[in-house]
CSV table of C-alpha atoms and ligand atoms in Angstrom, one decimal:
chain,number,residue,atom,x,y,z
C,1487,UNK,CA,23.9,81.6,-50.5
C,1488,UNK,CA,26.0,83.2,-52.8
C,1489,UNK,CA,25.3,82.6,-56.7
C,1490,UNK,CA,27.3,81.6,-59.3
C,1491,UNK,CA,28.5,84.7,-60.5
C,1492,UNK,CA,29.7,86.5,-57.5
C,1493,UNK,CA,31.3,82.5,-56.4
C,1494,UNK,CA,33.2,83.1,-59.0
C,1495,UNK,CA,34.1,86.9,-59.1
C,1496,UNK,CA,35.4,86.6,-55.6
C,1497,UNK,CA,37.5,84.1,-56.1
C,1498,UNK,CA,38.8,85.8,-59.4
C,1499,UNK,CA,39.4,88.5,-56.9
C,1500,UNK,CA,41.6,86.5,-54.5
C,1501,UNK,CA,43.5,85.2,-57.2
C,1502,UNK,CA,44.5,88.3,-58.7
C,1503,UNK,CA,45.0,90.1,-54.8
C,1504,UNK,CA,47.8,86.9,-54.4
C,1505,UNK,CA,49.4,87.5,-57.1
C,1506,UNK,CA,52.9,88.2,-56.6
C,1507,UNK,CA,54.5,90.8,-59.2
C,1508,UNK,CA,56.8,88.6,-60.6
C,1509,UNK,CA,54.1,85.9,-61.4
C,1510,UNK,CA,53.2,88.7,-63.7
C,1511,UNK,CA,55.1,89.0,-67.1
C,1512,UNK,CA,55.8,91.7,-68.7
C,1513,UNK,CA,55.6,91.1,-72.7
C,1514,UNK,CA,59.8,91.3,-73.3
C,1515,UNK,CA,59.9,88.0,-71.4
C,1516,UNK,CA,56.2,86.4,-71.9
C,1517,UNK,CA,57.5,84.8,-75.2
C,1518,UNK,CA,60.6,82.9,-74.1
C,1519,UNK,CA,58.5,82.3,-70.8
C,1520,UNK,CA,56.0,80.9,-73.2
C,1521,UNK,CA,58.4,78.8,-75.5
C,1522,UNK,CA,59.6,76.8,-72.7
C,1523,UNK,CA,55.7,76.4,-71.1
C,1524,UNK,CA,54.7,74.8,-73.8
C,1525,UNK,CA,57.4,73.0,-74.3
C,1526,UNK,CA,56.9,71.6,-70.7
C,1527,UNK,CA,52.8,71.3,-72.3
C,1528,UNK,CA,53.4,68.9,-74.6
C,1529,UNK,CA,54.9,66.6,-72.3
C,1530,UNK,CA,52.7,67.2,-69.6
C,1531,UNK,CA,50.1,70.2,-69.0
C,1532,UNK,CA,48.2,69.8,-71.9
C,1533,UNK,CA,47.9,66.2,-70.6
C,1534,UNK,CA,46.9,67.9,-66.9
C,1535,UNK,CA,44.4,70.1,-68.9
C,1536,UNK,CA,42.5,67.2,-70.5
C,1537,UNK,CA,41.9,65.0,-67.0
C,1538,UNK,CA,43.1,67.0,-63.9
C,1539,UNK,CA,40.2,67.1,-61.5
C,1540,UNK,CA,41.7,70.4,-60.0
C,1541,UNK,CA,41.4,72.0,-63.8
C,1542,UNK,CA,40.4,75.5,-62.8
C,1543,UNK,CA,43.3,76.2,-60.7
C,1544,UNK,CA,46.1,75.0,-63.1
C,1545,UNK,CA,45.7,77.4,-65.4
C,1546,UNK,CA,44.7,81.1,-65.5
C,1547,UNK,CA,45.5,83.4,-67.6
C,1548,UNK,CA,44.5,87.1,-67.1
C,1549,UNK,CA,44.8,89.4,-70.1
C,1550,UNK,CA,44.8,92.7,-71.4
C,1551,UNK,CA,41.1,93.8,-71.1
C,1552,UNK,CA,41.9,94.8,-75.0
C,1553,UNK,CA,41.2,91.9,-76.3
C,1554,UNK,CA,38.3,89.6,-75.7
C,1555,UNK,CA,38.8,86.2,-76.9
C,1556,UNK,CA,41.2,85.8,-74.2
C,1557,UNK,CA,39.2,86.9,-71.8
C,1558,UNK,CA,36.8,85.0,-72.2
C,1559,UNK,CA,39.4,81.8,-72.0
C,1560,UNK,CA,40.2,83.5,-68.8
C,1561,UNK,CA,36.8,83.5,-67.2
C,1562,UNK,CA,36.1,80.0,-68.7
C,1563,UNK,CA,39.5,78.9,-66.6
C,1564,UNK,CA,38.0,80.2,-63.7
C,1565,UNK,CA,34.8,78.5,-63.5
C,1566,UNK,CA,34.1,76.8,-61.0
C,1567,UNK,CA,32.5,74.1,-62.9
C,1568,UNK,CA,34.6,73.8,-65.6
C,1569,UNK,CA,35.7,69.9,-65.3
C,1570,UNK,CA,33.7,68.6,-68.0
C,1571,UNK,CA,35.7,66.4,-70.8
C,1572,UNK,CA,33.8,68.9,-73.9
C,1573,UNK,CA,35.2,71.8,-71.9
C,1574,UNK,CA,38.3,70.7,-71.7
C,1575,UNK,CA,38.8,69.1,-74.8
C,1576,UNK,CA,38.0,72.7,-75.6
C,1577,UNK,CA,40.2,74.6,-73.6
C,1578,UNK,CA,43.4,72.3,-74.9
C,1579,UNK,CA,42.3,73.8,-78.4
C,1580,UNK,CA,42.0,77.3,-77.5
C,1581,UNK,CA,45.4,77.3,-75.6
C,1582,UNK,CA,47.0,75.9,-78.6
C,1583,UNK,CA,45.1,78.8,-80.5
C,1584,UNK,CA,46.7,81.5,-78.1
C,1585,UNK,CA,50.2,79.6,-78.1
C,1586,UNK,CA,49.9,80.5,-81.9
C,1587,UNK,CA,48.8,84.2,-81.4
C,1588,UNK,CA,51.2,84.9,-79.2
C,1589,UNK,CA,54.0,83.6,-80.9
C,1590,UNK,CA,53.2,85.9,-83.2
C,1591,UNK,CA,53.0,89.0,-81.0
C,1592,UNK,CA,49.6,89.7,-82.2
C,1593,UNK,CA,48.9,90.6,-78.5
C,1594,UNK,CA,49.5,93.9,-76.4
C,1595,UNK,CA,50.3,94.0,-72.9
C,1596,UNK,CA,49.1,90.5,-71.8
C,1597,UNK,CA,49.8,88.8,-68.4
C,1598,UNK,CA,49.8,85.5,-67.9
C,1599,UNK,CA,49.7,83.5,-64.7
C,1600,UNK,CA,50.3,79.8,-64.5
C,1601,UNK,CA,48.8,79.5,-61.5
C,1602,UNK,CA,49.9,75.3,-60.0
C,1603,UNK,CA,47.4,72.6,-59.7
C,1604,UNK,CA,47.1,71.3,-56.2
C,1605,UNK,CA,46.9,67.7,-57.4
C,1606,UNK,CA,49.8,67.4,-60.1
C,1607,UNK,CA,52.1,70.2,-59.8
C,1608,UNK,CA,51.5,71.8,-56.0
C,1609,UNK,CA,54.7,70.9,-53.8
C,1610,UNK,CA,52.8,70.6,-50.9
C,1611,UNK,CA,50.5,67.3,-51.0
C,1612,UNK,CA,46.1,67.5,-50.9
C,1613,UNK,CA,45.1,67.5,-48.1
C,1614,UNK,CA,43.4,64.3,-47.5
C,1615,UNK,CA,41.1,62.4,-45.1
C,1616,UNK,CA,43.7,62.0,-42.6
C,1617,UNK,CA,43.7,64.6,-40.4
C,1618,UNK,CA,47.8,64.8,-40.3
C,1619,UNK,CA,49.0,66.2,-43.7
C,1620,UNK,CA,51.6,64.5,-45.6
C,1621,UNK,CA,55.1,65.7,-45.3
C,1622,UNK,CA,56.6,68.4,-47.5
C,1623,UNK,CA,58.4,66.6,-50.4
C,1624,UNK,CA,61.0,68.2,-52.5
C,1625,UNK,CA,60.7,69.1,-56.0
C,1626,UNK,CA,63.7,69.9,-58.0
C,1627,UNK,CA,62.1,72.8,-60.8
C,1628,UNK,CA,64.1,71.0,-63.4
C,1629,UNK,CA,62.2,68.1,-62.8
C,1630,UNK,CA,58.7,69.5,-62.0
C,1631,UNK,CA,56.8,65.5,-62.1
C,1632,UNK,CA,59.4,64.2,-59.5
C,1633,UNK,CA,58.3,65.1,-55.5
C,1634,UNK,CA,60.9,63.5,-53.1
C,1635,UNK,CA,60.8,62.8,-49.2
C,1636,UNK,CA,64.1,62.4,-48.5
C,1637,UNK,CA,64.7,62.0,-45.0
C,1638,UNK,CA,61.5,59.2,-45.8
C,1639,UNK,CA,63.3,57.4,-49.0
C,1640,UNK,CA,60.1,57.8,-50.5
C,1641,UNK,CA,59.2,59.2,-54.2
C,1642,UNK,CA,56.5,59.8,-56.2
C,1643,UNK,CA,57.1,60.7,-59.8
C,1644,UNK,CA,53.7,61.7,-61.7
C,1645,UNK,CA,52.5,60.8,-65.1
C,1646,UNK,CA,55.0,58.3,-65.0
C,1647,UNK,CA,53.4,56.3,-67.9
C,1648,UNK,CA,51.4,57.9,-70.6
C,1649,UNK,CA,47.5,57.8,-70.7
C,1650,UNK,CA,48.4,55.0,-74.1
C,1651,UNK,CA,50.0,52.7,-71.6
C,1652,UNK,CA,47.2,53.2,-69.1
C,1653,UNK,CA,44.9,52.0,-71.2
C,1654,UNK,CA,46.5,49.2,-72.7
C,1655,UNK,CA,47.6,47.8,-69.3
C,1656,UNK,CA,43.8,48.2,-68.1
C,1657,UNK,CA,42.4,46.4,-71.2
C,1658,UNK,CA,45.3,43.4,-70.6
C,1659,UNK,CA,43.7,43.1,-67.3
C,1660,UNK,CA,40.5,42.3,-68.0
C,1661,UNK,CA,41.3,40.1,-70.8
C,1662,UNK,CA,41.9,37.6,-68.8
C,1663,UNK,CA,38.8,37.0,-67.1
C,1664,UNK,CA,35.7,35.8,-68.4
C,1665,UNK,CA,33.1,37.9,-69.6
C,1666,UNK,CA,30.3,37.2,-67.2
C,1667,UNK,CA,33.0,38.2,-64.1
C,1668,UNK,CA,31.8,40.8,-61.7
C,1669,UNK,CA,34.4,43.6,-60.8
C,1670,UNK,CA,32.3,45.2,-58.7
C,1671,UNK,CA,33.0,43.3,-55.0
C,1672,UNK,CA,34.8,44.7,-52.0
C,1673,UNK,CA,37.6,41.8,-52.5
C,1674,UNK,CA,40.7,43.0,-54.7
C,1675,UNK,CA,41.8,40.7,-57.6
C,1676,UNK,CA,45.4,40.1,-58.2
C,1677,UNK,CA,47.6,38.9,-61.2
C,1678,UNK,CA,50.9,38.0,-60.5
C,1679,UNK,CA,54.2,38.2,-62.8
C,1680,UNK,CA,57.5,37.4,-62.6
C,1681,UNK,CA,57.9,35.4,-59.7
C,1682,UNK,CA,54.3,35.0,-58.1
C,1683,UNK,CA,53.9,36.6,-54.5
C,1684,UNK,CA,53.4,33.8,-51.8
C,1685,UNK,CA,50.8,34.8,-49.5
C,1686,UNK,CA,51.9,32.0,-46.9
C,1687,UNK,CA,55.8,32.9,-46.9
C,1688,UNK,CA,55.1,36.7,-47.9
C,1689,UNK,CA,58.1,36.1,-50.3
C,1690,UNK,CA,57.7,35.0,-53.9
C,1691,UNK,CA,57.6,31.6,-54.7
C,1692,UNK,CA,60.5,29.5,-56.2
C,1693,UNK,CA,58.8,27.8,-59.0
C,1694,UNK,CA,55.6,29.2,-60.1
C,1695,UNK,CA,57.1,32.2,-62.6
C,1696,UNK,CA,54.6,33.9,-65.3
C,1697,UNK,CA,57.2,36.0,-67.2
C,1698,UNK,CA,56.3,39.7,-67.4
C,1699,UNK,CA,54.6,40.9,-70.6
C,1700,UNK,CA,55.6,43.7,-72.7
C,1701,UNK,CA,53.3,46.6,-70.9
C,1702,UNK,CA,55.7,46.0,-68.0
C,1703,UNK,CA,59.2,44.9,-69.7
C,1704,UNK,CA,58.6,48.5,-71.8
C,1705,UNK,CA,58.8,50.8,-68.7
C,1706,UNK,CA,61.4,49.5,-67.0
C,1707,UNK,CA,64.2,51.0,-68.4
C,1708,UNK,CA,62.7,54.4,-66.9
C,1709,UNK,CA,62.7,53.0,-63.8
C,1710,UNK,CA,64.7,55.2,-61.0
C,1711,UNK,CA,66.5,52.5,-59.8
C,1712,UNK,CA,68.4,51.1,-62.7
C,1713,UNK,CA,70.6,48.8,-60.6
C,1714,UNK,CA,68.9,46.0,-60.0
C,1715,UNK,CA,64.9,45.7,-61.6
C,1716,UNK,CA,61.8,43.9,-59.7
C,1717,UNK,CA,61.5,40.5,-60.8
C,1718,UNK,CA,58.1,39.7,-58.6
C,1719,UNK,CA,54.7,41.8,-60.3
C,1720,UNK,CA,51.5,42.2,-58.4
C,1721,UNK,CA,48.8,43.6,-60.6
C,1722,UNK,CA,45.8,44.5,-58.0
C,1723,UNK,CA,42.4,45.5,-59.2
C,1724,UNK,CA,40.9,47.5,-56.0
C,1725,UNK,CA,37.2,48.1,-56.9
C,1726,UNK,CA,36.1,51.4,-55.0
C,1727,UNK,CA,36.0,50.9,-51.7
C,1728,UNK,CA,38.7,48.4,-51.4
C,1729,UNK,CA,41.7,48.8,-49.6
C,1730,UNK,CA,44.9,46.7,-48.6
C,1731,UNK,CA,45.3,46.7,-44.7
C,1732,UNK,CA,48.9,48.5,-43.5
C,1733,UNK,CA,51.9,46.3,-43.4
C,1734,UNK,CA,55.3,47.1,-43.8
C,1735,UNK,CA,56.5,44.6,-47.4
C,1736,UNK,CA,58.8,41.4,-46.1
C,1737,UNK,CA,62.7,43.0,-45.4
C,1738,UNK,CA,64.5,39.7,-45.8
C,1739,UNK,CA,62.9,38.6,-49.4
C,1740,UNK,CA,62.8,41.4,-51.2
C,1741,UNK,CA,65.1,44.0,-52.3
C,1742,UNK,CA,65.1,47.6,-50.8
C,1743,UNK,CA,63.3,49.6,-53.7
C,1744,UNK,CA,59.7,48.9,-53.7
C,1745,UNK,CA,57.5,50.0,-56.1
C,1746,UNK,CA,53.2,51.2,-56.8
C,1747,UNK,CA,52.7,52.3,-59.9
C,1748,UNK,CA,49.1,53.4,-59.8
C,1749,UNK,CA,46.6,53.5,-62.5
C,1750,UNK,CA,43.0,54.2,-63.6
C,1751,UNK,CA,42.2,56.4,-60.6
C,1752,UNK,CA,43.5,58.1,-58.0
C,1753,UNK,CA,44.0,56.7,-54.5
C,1754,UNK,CA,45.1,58.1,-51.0
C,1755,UNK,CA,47.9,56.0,-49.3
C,1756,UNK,CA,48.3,55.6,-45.6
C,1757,UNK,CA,51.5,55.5,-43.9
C,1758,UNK,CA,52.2,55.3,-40.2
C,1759,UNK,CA,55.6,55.1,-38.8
C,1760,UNK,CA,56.2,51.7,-36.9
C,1761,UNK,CA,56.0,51.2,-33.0
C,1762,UNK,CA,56.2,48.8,-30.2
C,1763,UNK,CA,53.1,47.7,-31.1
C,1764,UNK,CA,53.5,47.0,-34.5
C,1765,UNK,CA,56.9,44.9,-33.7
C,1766,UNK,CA,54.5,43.6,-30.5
C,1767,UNK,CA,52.4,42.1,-33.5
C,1768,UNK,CA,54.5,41.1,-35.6
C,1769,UNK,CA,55.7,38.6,-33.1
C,1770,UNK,CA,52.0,37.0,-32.9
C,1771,UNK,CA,52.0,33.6,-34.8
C,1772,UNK,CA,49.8,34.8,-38.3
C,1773,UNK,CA,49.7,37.3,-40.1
C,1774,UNK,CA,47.6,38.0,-43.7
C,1775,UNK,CA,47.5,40.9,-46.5
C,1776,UNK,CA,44.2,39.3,-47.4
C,1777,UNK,CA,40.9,41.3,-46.7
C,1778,UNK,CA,40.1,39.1,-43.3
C,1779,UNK,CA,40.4,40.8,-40.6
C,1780,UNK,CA,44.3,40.9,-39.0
C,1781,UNK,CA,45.9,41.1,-36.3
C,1782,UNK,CA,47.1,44.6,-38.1
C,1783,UNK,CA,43.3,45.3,-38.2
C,1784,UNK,CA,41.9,44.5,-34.7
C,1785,UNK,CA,38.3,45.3,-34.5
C,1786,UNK,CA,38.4,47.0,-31.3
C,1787,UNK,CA,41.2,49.8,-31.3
C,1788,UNK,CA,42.9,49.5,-28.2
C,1789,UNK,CA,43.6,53.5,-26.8
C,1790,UNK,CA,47.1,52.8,-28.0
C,1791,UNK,CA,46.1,52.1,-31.3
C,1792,UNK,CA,43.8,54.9,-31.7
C,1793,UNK,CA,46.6,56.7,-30.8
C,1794,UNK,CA,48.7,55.3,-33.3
C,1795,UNK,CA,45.8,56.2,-36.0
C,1796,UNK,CA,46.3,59.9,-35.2
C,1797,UNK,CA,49.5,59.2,-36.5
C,1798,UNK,CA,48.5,58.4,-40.0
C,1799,UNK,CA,49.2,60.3,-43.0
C,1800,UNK,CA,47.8,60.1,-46.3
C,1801,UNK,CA,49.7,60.6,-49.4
C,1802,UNK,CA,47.5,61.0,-52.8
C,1803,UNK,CA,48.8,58.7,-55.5
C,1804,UNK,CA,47.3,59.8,-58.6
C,1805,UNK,CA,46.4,57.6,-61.5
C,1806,UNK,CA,49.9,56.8,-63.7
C,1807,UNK,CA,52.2,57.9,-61.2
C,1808,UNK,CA,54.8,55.8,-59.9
C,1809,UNK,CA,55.5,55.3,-55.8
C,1810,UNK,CA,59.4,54.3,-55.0
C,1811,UNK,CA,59.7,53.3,-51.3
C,1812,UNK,CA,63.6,53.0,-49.4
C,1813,UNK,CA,65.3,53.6,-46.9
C,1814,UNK,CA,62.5,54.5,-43.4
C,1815,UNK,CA,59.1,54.6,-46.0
C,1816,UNK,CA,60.1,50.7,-47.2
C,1817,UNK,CA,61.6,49.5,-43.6
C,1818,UNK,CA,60.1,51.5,-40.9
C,1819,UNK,CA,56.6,52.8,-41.7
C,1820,UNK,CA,53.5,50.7,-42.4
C,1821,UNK,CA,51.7,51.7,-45.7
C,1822,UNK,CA,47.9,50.8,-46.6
C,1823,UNK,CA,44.9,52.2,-48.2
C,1824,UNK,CA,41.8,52.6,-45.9
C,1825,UNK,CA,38.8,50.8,-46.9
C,1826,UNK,CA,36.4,53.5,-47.8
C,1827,UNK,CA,33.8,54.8,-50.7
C,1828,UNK,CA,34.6,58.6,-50.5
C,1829,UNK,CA,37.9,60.6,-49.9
C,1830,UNK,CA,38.5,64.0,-48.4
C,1831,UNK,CA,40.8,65.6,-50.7
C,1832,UNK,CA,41.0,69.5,-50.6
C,1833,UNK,CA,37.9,69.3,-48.4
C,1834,UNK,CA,35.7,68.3,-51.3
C,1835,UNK,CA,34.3,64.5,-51.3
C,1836,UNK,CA,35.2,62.4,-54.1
C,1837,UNK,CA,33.7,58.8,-54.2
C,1838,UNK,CA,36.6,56.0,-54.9
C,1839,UNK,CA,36.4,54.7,-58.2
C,1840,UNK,CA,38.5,51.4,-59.4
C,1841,UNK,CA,41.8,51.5,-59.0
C,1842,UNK,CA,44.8,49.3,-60.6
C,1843,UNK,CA,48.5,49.3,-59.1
C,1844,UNK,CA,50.8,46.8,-60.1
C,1845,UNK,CA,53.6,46.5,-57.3
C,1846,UNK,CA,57.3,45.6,-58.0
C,1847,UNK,CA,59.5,44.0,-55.6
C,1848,UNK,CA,63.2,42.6,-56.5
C,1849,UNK,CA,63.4,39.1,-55.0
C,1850,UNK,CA,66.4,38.0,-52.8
C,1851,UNK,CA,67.8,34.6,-53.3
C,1852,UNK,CA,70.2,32.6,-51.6
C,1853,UNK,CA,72.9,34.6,-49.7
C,1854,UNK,CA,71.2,37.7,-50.3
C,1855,UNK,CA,68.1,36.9,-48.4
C,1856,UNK,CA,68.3,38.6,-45.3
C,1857,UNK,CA,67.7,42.0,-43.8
C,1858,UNK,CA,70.0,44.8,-41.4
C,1859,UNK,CA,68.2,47.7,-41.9
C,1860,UNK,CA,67.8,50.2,-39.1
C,1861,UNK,CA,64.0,49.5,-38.2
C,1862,UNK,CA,65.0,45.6,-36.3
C,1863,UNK,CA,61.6,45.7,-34.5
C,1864,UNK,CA,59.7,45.1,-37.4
C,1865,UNK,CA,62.5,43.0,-39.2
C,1866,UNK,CA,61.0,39.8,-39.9
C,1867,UNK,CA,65.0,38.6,-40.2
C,1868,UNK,CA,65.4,40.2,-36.8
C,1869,UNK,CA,62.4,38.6,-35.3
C,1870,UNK,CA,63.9,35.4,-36.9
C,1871,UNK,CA,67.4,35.5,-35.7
C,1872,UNK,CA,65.7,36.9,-31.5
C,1873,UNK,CA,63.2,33.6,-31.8
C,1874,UNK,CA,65.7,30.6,-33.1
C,1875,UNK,CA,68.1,32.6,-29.7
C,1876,UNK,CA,65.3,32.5,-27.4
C,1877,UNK,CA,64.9,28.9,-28.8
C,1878,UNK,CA,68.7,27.9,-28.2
C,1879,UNK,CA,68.6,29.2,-24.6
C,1880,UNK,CA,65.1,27.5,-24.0
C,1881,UNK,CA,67.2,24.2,-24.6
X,2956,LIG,O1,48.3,48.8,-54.3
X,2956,LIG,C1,49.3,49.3,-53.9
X,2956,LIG,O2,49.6,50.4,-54.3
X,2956,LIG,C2,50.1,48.7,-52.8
X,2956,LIG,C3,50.0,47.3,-52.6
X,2956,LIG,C4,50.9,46.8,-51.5
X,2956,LIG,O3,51.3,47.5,-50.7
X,2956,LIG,C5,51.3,45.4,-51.5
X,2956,LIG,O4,50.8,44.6,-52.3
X,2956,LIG,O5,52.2,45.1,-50.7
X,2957,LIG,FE1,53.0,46.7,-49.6
């Protein structure tokens, strides 16, 4: 068993044997480098530095062996158990003390590596649960929270309220219950906003409208669709362990952009990409998005089914990021979150804690309802259109 100390000087070691030259400034360009990192900081690495659960890889900074203050930031960085609130809290003020120090040049020959944080800043996804790996998304470096699937219509943009909001939108929540209310079953609880979802219809209902409070009406101008704005809130309370069973959201009543904004903990999302079998069920009379068991969730997988779970991919959404699903991610894949205590993420087991989303849908009405999309097996206005033909030829 190897201890503590040489843990940690190995993987010191195979950090510094991967870095590549250019990760490595030289001290003519560390100080505009610097500017602009903590320009970026203030927005959003400091913010990474005080909660990111992955806190020893975002940052390391290796230093001339001259001076010792920052080396000793540099071993703190790097060990392994550094992920406790003090030690942050700490770190934040000591890389504000060596933004100050070397601004003023007080340093000789330093190198810095930002080295990027698998969770917030890593292009490629954690790897999660699921044994398939989420897709590669694309992140434009000007825009370093934005990851895009494009060829999915899916996008996940982090941090995309600030921990303020968070915390106001989680205190709203529970205000409204009594104080002798249990949060800690398997079932979700739900609030509804706007137009209220119809669990019968899967649409929103025509006459029961709550409108939207502030928390929500402030973030959506920074909404990435602009065009047209949801209209029909979900606010869901998952305790840990809950999930939602995959489904693919109602094409004719709502809108194409479909929205999770995800907050007070992180959560692994499923997707799956629809087949036969899930246009096979959605021809069956019922379906439900409540936690009984569905015709979605058969108790005994049939082989074709397991199959289809070896299909499954899991996509992190951390806590305040924001989830916009078009185009094949809202139309042709299923999305859910598995029922489970624990998650798999970078091969370390982390137990579910609770988890808020509030989901935004844009409701059709009237001539708009309706769907041509190019996923018609699982089109519920499809389905609609093949039964009332089956129906006239029946006659
Ligand atoms: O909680 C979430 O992020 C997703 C919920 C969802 O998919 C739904 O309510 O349709
Ligand atoms: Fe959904």
């Amino acid at each position: 068993v190897p201890t503590k100390q040489t843990a940690v000087s190995a993987y010191y070691q195979k950090l510094a044997r991967n870095q590549e030259e250019n990760d490595l400034l030289s001290m003519q360009n560390l100080q505009p480098w610097w500017t602009g990192f903590m320009a970026r900081a203030q927005d959003r690495r400091l913010n990474e530095l005080r909660t990111c659960v992955k806190i020893r890889r975002c940052f390391q900074i290796l230093l001339d062996e001259k001076n010792g203050l920052l080396r000793r930031i540099s071993q703190r960085c790097l060990w392994p158990d550094f992920n406790t609130v003090t030690q942050r809290s700490e770190l934040v003020r000591e890389v504000l003390f060596l933004n100050d120090t070397i601004l003023s040049m007080r340093l000789i020959r330093v190198k810095l590596v930002l080295l990027r944080c698998e969770v917030c800043d890593n292009p490629s996804p954690a790897k999660m649960t699921s044994p398939n790996s989420a897709p590669t998304p694309f992140t434009n470096p000007s825009s370093p929270k934005i990851q895009k699937w494009e060829s999915l219509g899916l996008t996940l943009i982090h941090e995309f309220i600030s921990e303020e909001e968070e915390e106001v939108m989680i205190g709203a929540f529970h205000s409204v219950y009594g104080e002798n209310t249990s949060f800690s079953g398997r079932k979700r609880l739900s609030q509804h906003f706007g137009y209220h979802f119809d669990y019968t219809t899967f649409g929103a209902s025509e006459t029961n409208f709550t409108p939207a409070p502030e928390y929500i009406q402030e973030f959506l101008p920074r909404l990435p669709v602009q065009e047209y704005l949801p209209d029909q809130f979900t606010i869901q309370y998952y305790p840990p362990g809950a999930g939602i069973p995959p489904h693919v959201d109602t094409h004719s009543m709502f809108g194409e952009a479909l929205y999770s904004l995800s907050f007070g903990s992180a959560v692994p999302m499923a997707f799956r990409k629809c087949t036969t079998n899930d246009a096979r069920r959605m021809r069956l009379p019922k379906r439900s998005l409540t936690n009984n068991p569905t015709t979605s969730q058969t108790k005994d997988a049939t082989p074709a089914e397991t199959a289809e779970s070896e299909e499954t991919w899991e996509l992190l959404l951390p806590r305040r990021s924001l989830l916009l699903m078009t185009g094949p991610s809202r139309y042709g894949y299923t999305h859910g979150i598995k029922s489970r205590k624990t998650d798999i993420i970078d091969g370390e087991t982390v137990s579910r804690e609770g988890r808020y989303s509030i989901t935004m849908r844009t409701i059709r009405r009237g001539a708009e309802i309706g769907c041509n999309c190019d996923f018609p097996g699982v089109c519920d206005q499809r389905i609609r259109e093949e039964q009332a033909a089956a129906e006239r030829t029946d006659e």
